[in-house]
Amino acid sequence: MTSVQFVRRLSAAVAAVLAGTLVLTACSGGAAPDAESGGEPVSGGELTVAVRSEPPQLNPLVDQTGGAHVLSPVVDSLVWDNGDGTYAPWLATEWEVSDDATEYTFTLREDVTFHDGTPFDAEAVKTNIDYVADPANKSTGSVAKLGPSAEVVDDYTVTITLDSPESTFLTLIAAPYFGIVSPVQLTEDPDSLASSVIGTGPFVFDSWVKGQSLTYTRNDDYNWGPEGTHAGAAYLDSMKYLFLPEDQTRYNALVTGEADVVDYIAPEYAEQVAADQDHDSEEFLLPGVGYTLYLNTRQAPFDDVTVRQALLHGLDREGIVEAATFGAYPVQEYLATTTPDYKEDLENTITFDVDEAGRLLDEAGWTETDAEGFRVKDGERLATTIPYADDDQLAQRTLEQVQIDAKALGFDVELQPVPASDFSQRLYNGDYGIMASFQSEATGMQLWRLYGGDNVSDGSSIGSNASFLADPELDGILAKARSSADPTQRAEYYGQAQELLPELAPSVPLFSRARLVSWQSNVNGLSWDNAWPQPYLFDVWKS
Amino acid sequence: MSAAVWRVLRRLGVSLVTLLGAVTLTFFALRLVPGDPAFAILGAGRQQVDISPEVLAVVREQYHLDDPLIVQFVLYLGRLLSGDLGTSYVQEQPVSALLVAQAGPTLALALLATVLAVVLSLVGAVLTAGRRLPSWISSALELVLASTPVFWLGFVLMLVFSVWLRALPIIDGGDLRSLVFPAVTLALPTAALLLQVLRQSLDDALEQPFVLTARSRGLGGLSVTVRHALRHAAIPYLTMLGFSFGALLGGAAITETLFSRPGLGRLLVESVASQDIPVVIAVVLVSTAVFILVNTVVDLLYPLIDPRMRERAATGARR
Amino acid sequence: MLLLFVVSALWPELLAPGDPLAADRGLVLAPPSPEHPFGTDEIGRDVYTRVVHGARSSLALGFGAVLIAVTVGTVFGLVAGLSRRVVSTVTLRIADIGAAFPELILAIFILALFGGGLGTATLAIGIAGIPSYVRVVRAEAVKVKASAYIEASYGLGLAPRAVLLRHILPNAVRPVLIIATIGLGGATLAGAALSFLGLGSPPPTSEWGAMLSNARNFLTLGWWAAVFPGLAITVFVISSTVIGRWINASREGRA
């Protein structure tokens, strides 16, 4: 594990961030500055982790919209993502990738058993792949989208073949939403995945009180943690996830000591947590496309690239993000700086220039002004709507700031609070002017999912490309990136895409989300799972 | 069959019809909500998720979403009669199992809140009715409590008692201590409302001739209030209490969300947001059934309390 | 006090000349100062100006909802209480089906159907309130009808309509007025609750419930952003209730 991803630390302990060292041990607060602050790990105790969202069901293979993160203690993945484009062995000891990035052959560990006693082998992996590939199981994750099929080569060797090349496949399967589930549960009792899950992980599912908590107990037989973690079973006797969706309540649980670890501290508390001497904290800048405004290029006024560029340059992104996130989240370009294929020396960056934006709008013909100060062309006001989830306060604050800047440009932006479940429907129908969403995935492949011409909703399917962009040049670059098994070459192509996107202006990227985790000072050994960045709790112990 | 039994049966029958009406209304109303339930079933929410035509087709087939609305309704009613509440779209579990798991916490919360509200309002009213200063102080307090948004009250309570004073836990540990906050939050506005109605009726009653008669027979102030006036005030009070129970069920949605407690209210709010129709209908069905039951009991109690209504009820039943 | 609210609702410029939408990005959650007497909110807008301008939407919601509920509720309540058995039963059943839903839950449904917003929220709270008025009016009407003096009025040969207008309506309406005054507050509070669930008026409209709801996460960072709209709600609800009681008392005095 490296600390390259940690762009910002909360405390003065910035010096502790050195590439290649074990991170996330001592951080802010009064803890000792050396890496092994709490002394020798001791076994025992229960860890209480307060998280924001509760999974609707416990099947990691079905979707990746936010619930599966609490399943990571129970399920293991084939490989561990180091976060820098390289991978470490986990359930697979080695692997081979075909040159066109369509065939992945894994050699598996032979000493692994599921919690139900079933041995882990090539057949088990195949069962998991088959399950995801079968439309009847309604898997909507990234792995399912690639059309995978598996072939058992021998007892401990399996080959996974993809319909289309995907050079970042290893990252996708390293995430907990492709955690390996017991083949017995998958084939004999798949319905039970709604309320329990059997994996190979360091913890065993114990109980789930809906709306309240999820409890795991230690798997004493565990001895197959990913490379770089400790040998043997977990230190903790048990773990309890508490589901506290209210930001204030979750933060209060940290202050009162009712939770040992609190995940997703809201940005408004970032400063307080940093100043707080009683708790340690760490933040991880989530990779991927971040929080972005997707402009619907199928509709006026965003069918005109000049208008899109005007908005891209006319919004004071720094000011908007600073105000909406209380300075806790950084502005980003089309990819977060922590994404493996992010281009460091980006030439084509987005600049804030109101005059240029005004000139572009004039050029596009929006020259007249109405009584309220909005621009008009042919009697039509320059206007658009942004639906947003009615329970998302950060989105509301951000969009209200966007609204203010847009008004200064003469652009009438209407905010429309809608239920969260409304989004897919709108995406399906293209029923919005701007779609604002946050998405995180630790691969450049997200650019293809979100801007690739083949991911547009077409009446029979739903695609992630909320801008409805279909640009042949970009599509060509993305296709080459996806079929480049060589990481350097892949990064080169994704770099080209990042240079091209500001020209096409299909969207306005705003901020990367810093996932802020804070814990009581007697909690040690917390680290990060990079494939889908979240706290990794296997090494955690309480002193 | 005696008139009383006949009356009770008839009232129960009416309640059943009401319940059926509520189910029908809910089912069709929710189907009119913009948004295709297929998306809810696929768990696709605030993120852009790719869904292939094959998966969409599977879902529509599996949940009979392509059938006409009326066919879906008949299928639903049929299953309902056999006690099957369907399967949750999002949680992929039998709805009945979800309800059973969530009913307990809400029931405990609602009952404790009701008891608190009743005790507070009775004690408050008896002690203050007919007395100028205590009445004034009490009504000022009621006003403030009844005039404050529930979630705001809850936040302030939480901040003061948990974060500053560390007297009570924030997180539901399943014990009585963690029930105190939500129950108090829920009970206070209801208690204030009940107290207002009750004192108003008591004050009216204390001016009635029969109270004056009682006084002239030498009965003291408090015992007059308790023995005579309270009985007179019972009907508006009970009516209000019946309603308040509905307000409590609605308030549970807010309180449970606020305090991150499990329960039917939170389940409902989450299910409405995620369009989990079978769960929404089931929660509405259950809370509606409970509400109907409470009000049926209140209705049946009227003649027992107010003799003037007894005769009418009897003649009404015979017709 | 209520007058102050009415002035705020009708001519907010008199009390707060500023623009309720004007924001200063450098002044997010700034504490109260001479320039911003109530501080600024999480967007950097002046809380005082927004509270004053918020009176319009908040009052419109409260009054609108109660008007809908009382009018429709009283008519149905009298019908249910006084007319012949069949009509009475049918009316009461319909009201009962409506009343079978807890009010707030019904309001959430209606908003789920028509979408959030100030107008639909008013309608939803109003409709959700109807059944309770039907019940109360009916209960009172039945009680009054059964009482001796009504029998006596009929005995004296008064026409049913006259009995209805002169005796039953005033008697049945009295408790409704008590509840309606509280109901005005209740409707305002329900609006705040809907805002808490994200179903109230869309941003950037200044409306007390929405302001309070948005500021709830900043209690420890900037209490002023939540406290002043919260106070506005509480004070408004209190003053409307007091006025309602006063009207009620003076009417009783005349009777």
PDB file of C-alpha atoms in Angstrom, chain A residues 338-479:
ATOM      1  CA  THR A 338      -6.294  10.177  -7.367  1.00  0.00           C
ATOM      2  CA  THR A 339      -7.578   8.239 -10.393  1.00  0.00           C
ATOM      3  CA  PRO A 340      -4.856   5.892 -11.704  1.00  0.00           C
ATOM      4  CA  ASP A 341      -5.091   7.264 -15.260  1.00  0.00           C
ATOM      5  CA  TYR A 342      -5.280  10.934 -14.277  1.00  0.00           C
ATOM      6  CA  LYS A 343      -2.954  13.011 -16.473  1.00  0.00           C
ATOM      7  CA  GLU A 344      -0.588  14.895 -14.191  1.00  0.00           C
ATOM      8  CA  ASP A 345       0.637  17.536 -16.653  1.00  0.00           C
ATOM      9  CA  LEU A 346      -2.733  18.356 -18.166  1.00  0.00           C
ATOM     10  CA  GLU A 347      -2.445  21.171 -20.720  1.00  0.00           C
ATOM     11  CA  ASN A 348      -6.067  21.777 -21.493  1.00  0.00           C
ATOM     12  CA  THR A 349      -7.392  22.812 -18.086  1.00  0.00           C
ATOM     13  CA  ILE A 350     -10.647  24.616 -17.448  1.00  0.00           C
ATOM     14  CA  THR A 351     -10.180  28.322 -16.786  1.00  0.00           C
ATOM     15  CA  PHE A 352     -12.684  30.656 -15.163  1.00  0.00           C
ATOM     16  CA  ASP A 353     -13.309  33.626 -17.438  1.00  0.00           C
ATOM     17  CA  VAL A 354     -16.653  35.436 -17.223  1.00  0.00           C
ATOM     18  CA  ASP A 355     -15.868  37.766 -20.126  1.00  0.00           C
ATOM     19  CA  GLU A 356     -14.987  34.866 -22.391  1.00  0.00           C
ATOM     20  CA  ALA A 357     -18.193  33.095 -21.319  1.00  0.00           C
ATOM     21  CA  GLY A 358     -20.217  36.208 -22.141  1.00  0.00           C
ATOM     22  CA  ARG A 359     -18.529  36.469 -25.513  1.00  0.00           C
ATOM     23  CA  LEU A 360     -19.314  32.821 -26.257  1.00  0.00           C
ATOM     24  CA  LEU A 361     -22.986  33.335 -25.365  1.00  0.00           C
ATOM     25  CA  ASP A 362     -23.123  36.413 -27.605  1.00  0.00           C
ATOM     26  CA  GLU A 363     -21.534  34.353 -30.370  1.00  0.00           C
ATOM     27  CA  ALA A 364     -24.170  31.678 -29.903  1.00  0.00           C
ATOM     28  CA  GLY A 365     -26.831  34.319 -30.474  1.00  0.00           C
ATOM     29  CA  TRP A 366     -28.022  34.869 -26.890  1.00  0.00           C
ATOM     30  CA  THR A 367     -27.580  38.613 -27.161  1.00  0.00           C
ATOM     31  CA  GLU A 368     -30.815  40.166 -25.895  1.00  0.00           C
ATOM     32  CA  THR A 369     -31.759  40.502 -22.225  1.00  0.00           C
ATOM     33  CA  ASP A 370     -35.193  40.274 -20.626  1.00  0.00           C
ATOM     34  CA  ALA A 371     -36.616  42.213 -17.676  1.00  0.00           C
ATOM     35  CA  GLU A 372     -35.167  39.830 -15.107  1.00  0.00           C
ATOM     36  CA  GLY A 373     -31.708  40.056 -16.634  1.00  0.00           C
ATOM     37  CA  PHE A 374     -31.689  36.679 -18.381  1.00  0.00           C
ATOM     38  CA  ARG A 375     -30.411  36.258 -21.910  1.00  0.00           C
ATOM     39  CA  VAL A 376     -32.906  35.772 -24.727  1.00  0.00           C
ATOM     40  CA  LYS A 377     -32.665  34.469 -28.287  1.00  0.00           C
ATOM     41  CA  ASP A 378     -35.620  34.457 -30.708  1.00  0.00           C
ATOM     42  CA  GLY A 379     -37.978  35.180 -27.795  1.00  0.00           C
ATOM     43  CA  GLU A 380     -36.728  32.183 -25.827  1.00  0.00           C
ATOM     44  CA  ARG A 381     -35.029  32.616 -22.476  1.00  0.00           C
ATOM     45  CA  LEU A 382     -31.662  30.948 -21.883  1.00  0.00           C
ATOM     46  CA  ALA A 383     -32.902  28.487 -19.296  1.00  0.00           C
ATOM     47  CA  THR A 384     -32.444  24.949 -18.044  1.00  0.00           C
ATOM     48  CA  THR A 385     -33.439  22.683 -15.137  1.00  0.00           C
ATOM     49  CA  ILE A 386     -31.387  20.558 -12.766  1.00  0.00           C
ATOM     50  CA  PRO A 387     -33.180  17.753 -10.926  1.00  0.00           C
ATOM     51  CA  TYR A 388     -31.434  16.710  -7.740  1.00  0.00           C
ATOM     52  CA  ALA A 389     -32.131  14.181  -4.984  1.00  0.00           C
ATOM     53  CA  ASP A 390     -34.290  15.890  -2.388  1.00  0.00           C
ATOM     54  CA  ASP A 391     -32.357  14.403   0.519  1.00  0.00           C
ATOM     55  CA  ASP A 392     -28.936  15.463  -0.740  1.00  0.00           C
ATOM     56  CA  GLN A 393     -27.975  18.622   1.107  1.00  0.00           C
ATOM     57  CA  LEU A 394     -24.498  18.928  -0.376  1.00  0.00           C
ATOM     58  CA  ALA A 395     -25.964  18.783  -3.869  1.00  0.00           C
ATOM     59  CA  GLN A 396     -28.478  21.442  -2.941  1.00  0.00           C
ATOM     60  CA  ARG A 397     -25.848  23.803  -1.579  1.00  0.00           C
ATOM     61  CA  THR A 398     -23.591  23.264  -4.591  1.00  0.00           C
ATOM     62  CA  LEU A 399     -26.379  23.745  -7.097  1.00  0.00           C
ATOM     63  CA  GLU A 400     -27.629  26.880  -5.353  1.00  0.00           C
ATOM     64  CA  GLN A 401     -24.148  28.321  -5.816  1.00  0.00           C
ATOM     65  CA  VAL A 402     -24.172  27.229  -9.467  1.00  0.00           C
ATOM     66  CA  GLN A 403     -27.544  28.922  -9.849  1.00  0.00           C
ATOM     67  CA  ILE A 404     -26.111  32.200  -8.544  1.00  0.00           C
ATOM     68  CA  ASP A 405     -23.173  32.158 -10.994  1.00  0.00           C
ATOM     69  CA  ALA A 406     -25.387  31.136 -13.888  1.00  0.00           C
ATOM     70  CA  LYS A 407     -27.720  34.043 -13.147  1.00  0.00           C
ATOM     71  CA  ALA A 408     -24.769  36.412 -13.375  1.00  0.00           C
ATOM     72  CA  LEU A 409     -24.165  35.010 -16.883  1.00  0.00           C
ATOM     73  CA  GLY A 410     -27.816  35.614 -17.786  1.00  0.00           C
ATOM     74  CA  PHE A 411     -28.596  31.908 -17.544  1.00  0.00           C
ATOM     75  CA  ASP A 412     -31.814  30.907 -15.753  1.00  0.00           C
ATOM     76  CA  VAL A 413     -31.167  27.651 -13.896  1.00  0.00           C
ATOM     77  CA  GLU A 414     -34.095  26.054 -12.099  1.00  0.00           C
ATOM     78  CA  LEU A 415     -33.480  23.555  -9.308  1.00  0.00           C
ATOM     79  CA  GLN A 416     -35.908  20.690  -9.057  1.00  0.00           C
ATOM     80  CA  PRO A 417     -35.861  18.471  -5.954  1.00  0.00           C
ATOM     81  CA  VAL A 418     -36.912  14.923  -6.911  1.00  0.00           C
ATOM     82  CA  PRO A 419     -36.838  11.542  -5.159  1.00  0.00           C
ATOM     83  CA  ALA A 420     -33.534   9.753  -5.624  1.00  0.00           C
ATOM     84  CA  SER A 421     -35.273   6.892  -7.413  1.00  0.00           C
ATOM     85  CA  ASP A 422     -36.305   9.299 -10.168  1.00  0.00           C
ATOM     86  CA  PHE A 423     -32.858   9.540 -11.710  1.00  0.00           C
ATOM     87  CA  SER A 424     -32.699   6.356 -13.754  1.00  0.00           C
ATOM     88  CA  GLN A 425     -36.079   7.145 -15.221  1.00  0.00           C
ATOM     89  CA  ARG A 426     -34.921  10.607 -16.225  1.00  0.00           C
ATOM     90  CA  LEU A 427     -31.716   9.187 -17.628  1.00  0.00           C
ATOM     91  CA  TYR A 428     -33.799   6.735 -19.633  1.00  0.00           C
ATOM     92  CA  ASN A 429     -35.968   9.513 -21.024  1.00  0.00           C
ATOM     93  CA  GLY A 430     -33.332  12.252 -21.262  1.00  0.00           C
ATOM     94  CA  ASP A 431     -35.730  14.344 -19.219  1.00  0.00           C
ATOM     95  CA  TYR A 432     -33.474  17.079 -17.788  1.00  0.00           C
ATOM     96  CA  GLY A 433     -31.301  19.991 -18.818  1.00  0.00           C
ATOM     97  CA  ILE A 434     -28.470  19.204 -16.462  1.00  0.00           C
ATOM     98  CA  MET A 435     -27.959  15.981 -14.546  1.00  0.00           C
ATOM     99  CA  ALA A 436     -25.769  16.446 -11.504  1.00  0.00           C
ATOM    100  CA  SER A 437     -24.247  13.382  -9.924  1.00  0.00           C
ATOM    101  CA  PHE A 438     -21.335  12.088  -7.955  1.00  0.00           C
ATOM    102  CA  GLN A 439     -19.599   8.962  -9.217  1.00  0.00           C
ATOM    103  CA  SER A 440     -16.499   7.260  -8.056  1.00  0.00           C
ATOM    104  CA  GLU A 441     -14.632   4.386  -9.627  1.00  0.00           C
ATOM    105  CA  ALA A 442     -10.883   3.889  -9.429  1.00  0.00           C
ATOM    106  CA  THR A 443     -10.377   3.601 -13.183  1.00  0.00           C
ATOM    107  CA  GLY A 444     -10.143   5.825 -16.227  1.00  0.00           C
ATOM    108  CA  MET A 445     -12.742   3.495 -17.701  1.00  0.00           C
ATOM    109  CA  GLN A 446     -15.326   5.718 -16.066  1.00  0.00           C
ATOM    110  CA  LEU A 447     -14.691   8.193 -18.887  1.00  0.00           C
ATOM    111  CA  TRP A 448     -15.977   5.574 -21.305  1.00  0.00           C
ATOM    112  CA  ARG A 449     -19.019   4.751 -19.163  1.00  0.00           C
ATOM    113  CA  LEU A 450     -19.951   8.421 -18.870  1.00  0.00           C
ATOM    114  CA  TYR A 451     -18.921   9.880 -22.230  1.00  0.00           C
ATOM    115  CA  GLY A 452     -18.725   6.891 -24.588  1.00  0.00           C
ATOM    116  CA  GLY A 453     -21.156   7.020 -27.510  1.00  0.00           C
ATOM    117  CA  ASP A 454     -22.158   3.387 -26.952  1.00  0.00           C
ATOM    118  CA  ASN A 455     -23.428   4.135 -23.426  1.00  0.00           C
ATOM    119  CA  VAL A 456     -26.356   6.307 -24.394  1.00  0.00           C
ATOM    120  CA  SER A 457     -29.876   5.352 -23.304  1.00  0.00           C
ATOM    121  CA  ASP A 458     -31.612   4.123 -26.435  1.00  0.00           C
ATOM    122  CA  GLY A 459     -35.155   3.321 -25.397  1.00  0.00           C
ATOM    123  CA  SER A 460     -34.498  -0.289 -24.498  1.00  0.00           C
ATOM    124  CA  SER A 461     -31.559   0.168 -22.167  1.00  0.00           C
ATOM    125  CA  ILE A 462     -30.215   2.767 -19.790  1.00  0.00           C
ATOM    126  CA  GLY A 463     -26.746   4.153 -20.322  1.00  0.00           C
ATOM    127  CA  SER A 464     -24.562   6.141 -17.982  1.00  0.00           C
ATOM    128  CA  ASN A 465     -23.738   8.748 -20.605  1.00  0.00           C
ATOM    129  CA  ALA A 466     -25.938  11.457 -19.155  1.00  0.00           C
ATOM    130  CA  SER A 467     -24.656  14.068 -21.596  1.00  0.00           C
ATOM    131  CA  PHE A 468     -25.762  11.908 -24.558  1.00  0.00           C
ATOM    132  CA  LEU A 469     -22.388  12.711 -26.052  1.00  0.00           C
ATOM    133  CA  ALA A 470     -21.348  10.707 -29.105  1.00  0.00           C
ATOM    134  CA  ASP A 471     -18.084  12.010 -30.489  1.00  0.00           C
ATOM    135  CA  PRO A 472     -16.251   9.709 -32.919  1.00  0.00           C
ATOM    136  CA  GLU A 473     -12.814  11.027 -32.036  1.00  0.00           C
ATOM    137  CA  LEU A 474     -13.347  10.543 -28.296  1.00  0.00           C
ATOM    138  CA  ASP A 475     -14.927   7.121 -28.858  1.00  0.00           C
ATOM    139  CA  GLY A 476     -11.864   6.075 -30.853  1.00  0.00           C
ATOM    140  CA  ILE A 477      -9.470   7.144 -28.107  1.00  0.00           C
ATOM    141  CA  LEU A 478     -11.516   5.441 -25.395  1.00  0.00           C
ATOM    142  CA  ALA A 479     -11.700   2.184 -27.352  1.00  0.00           C
TER     143      ALA A 479
END
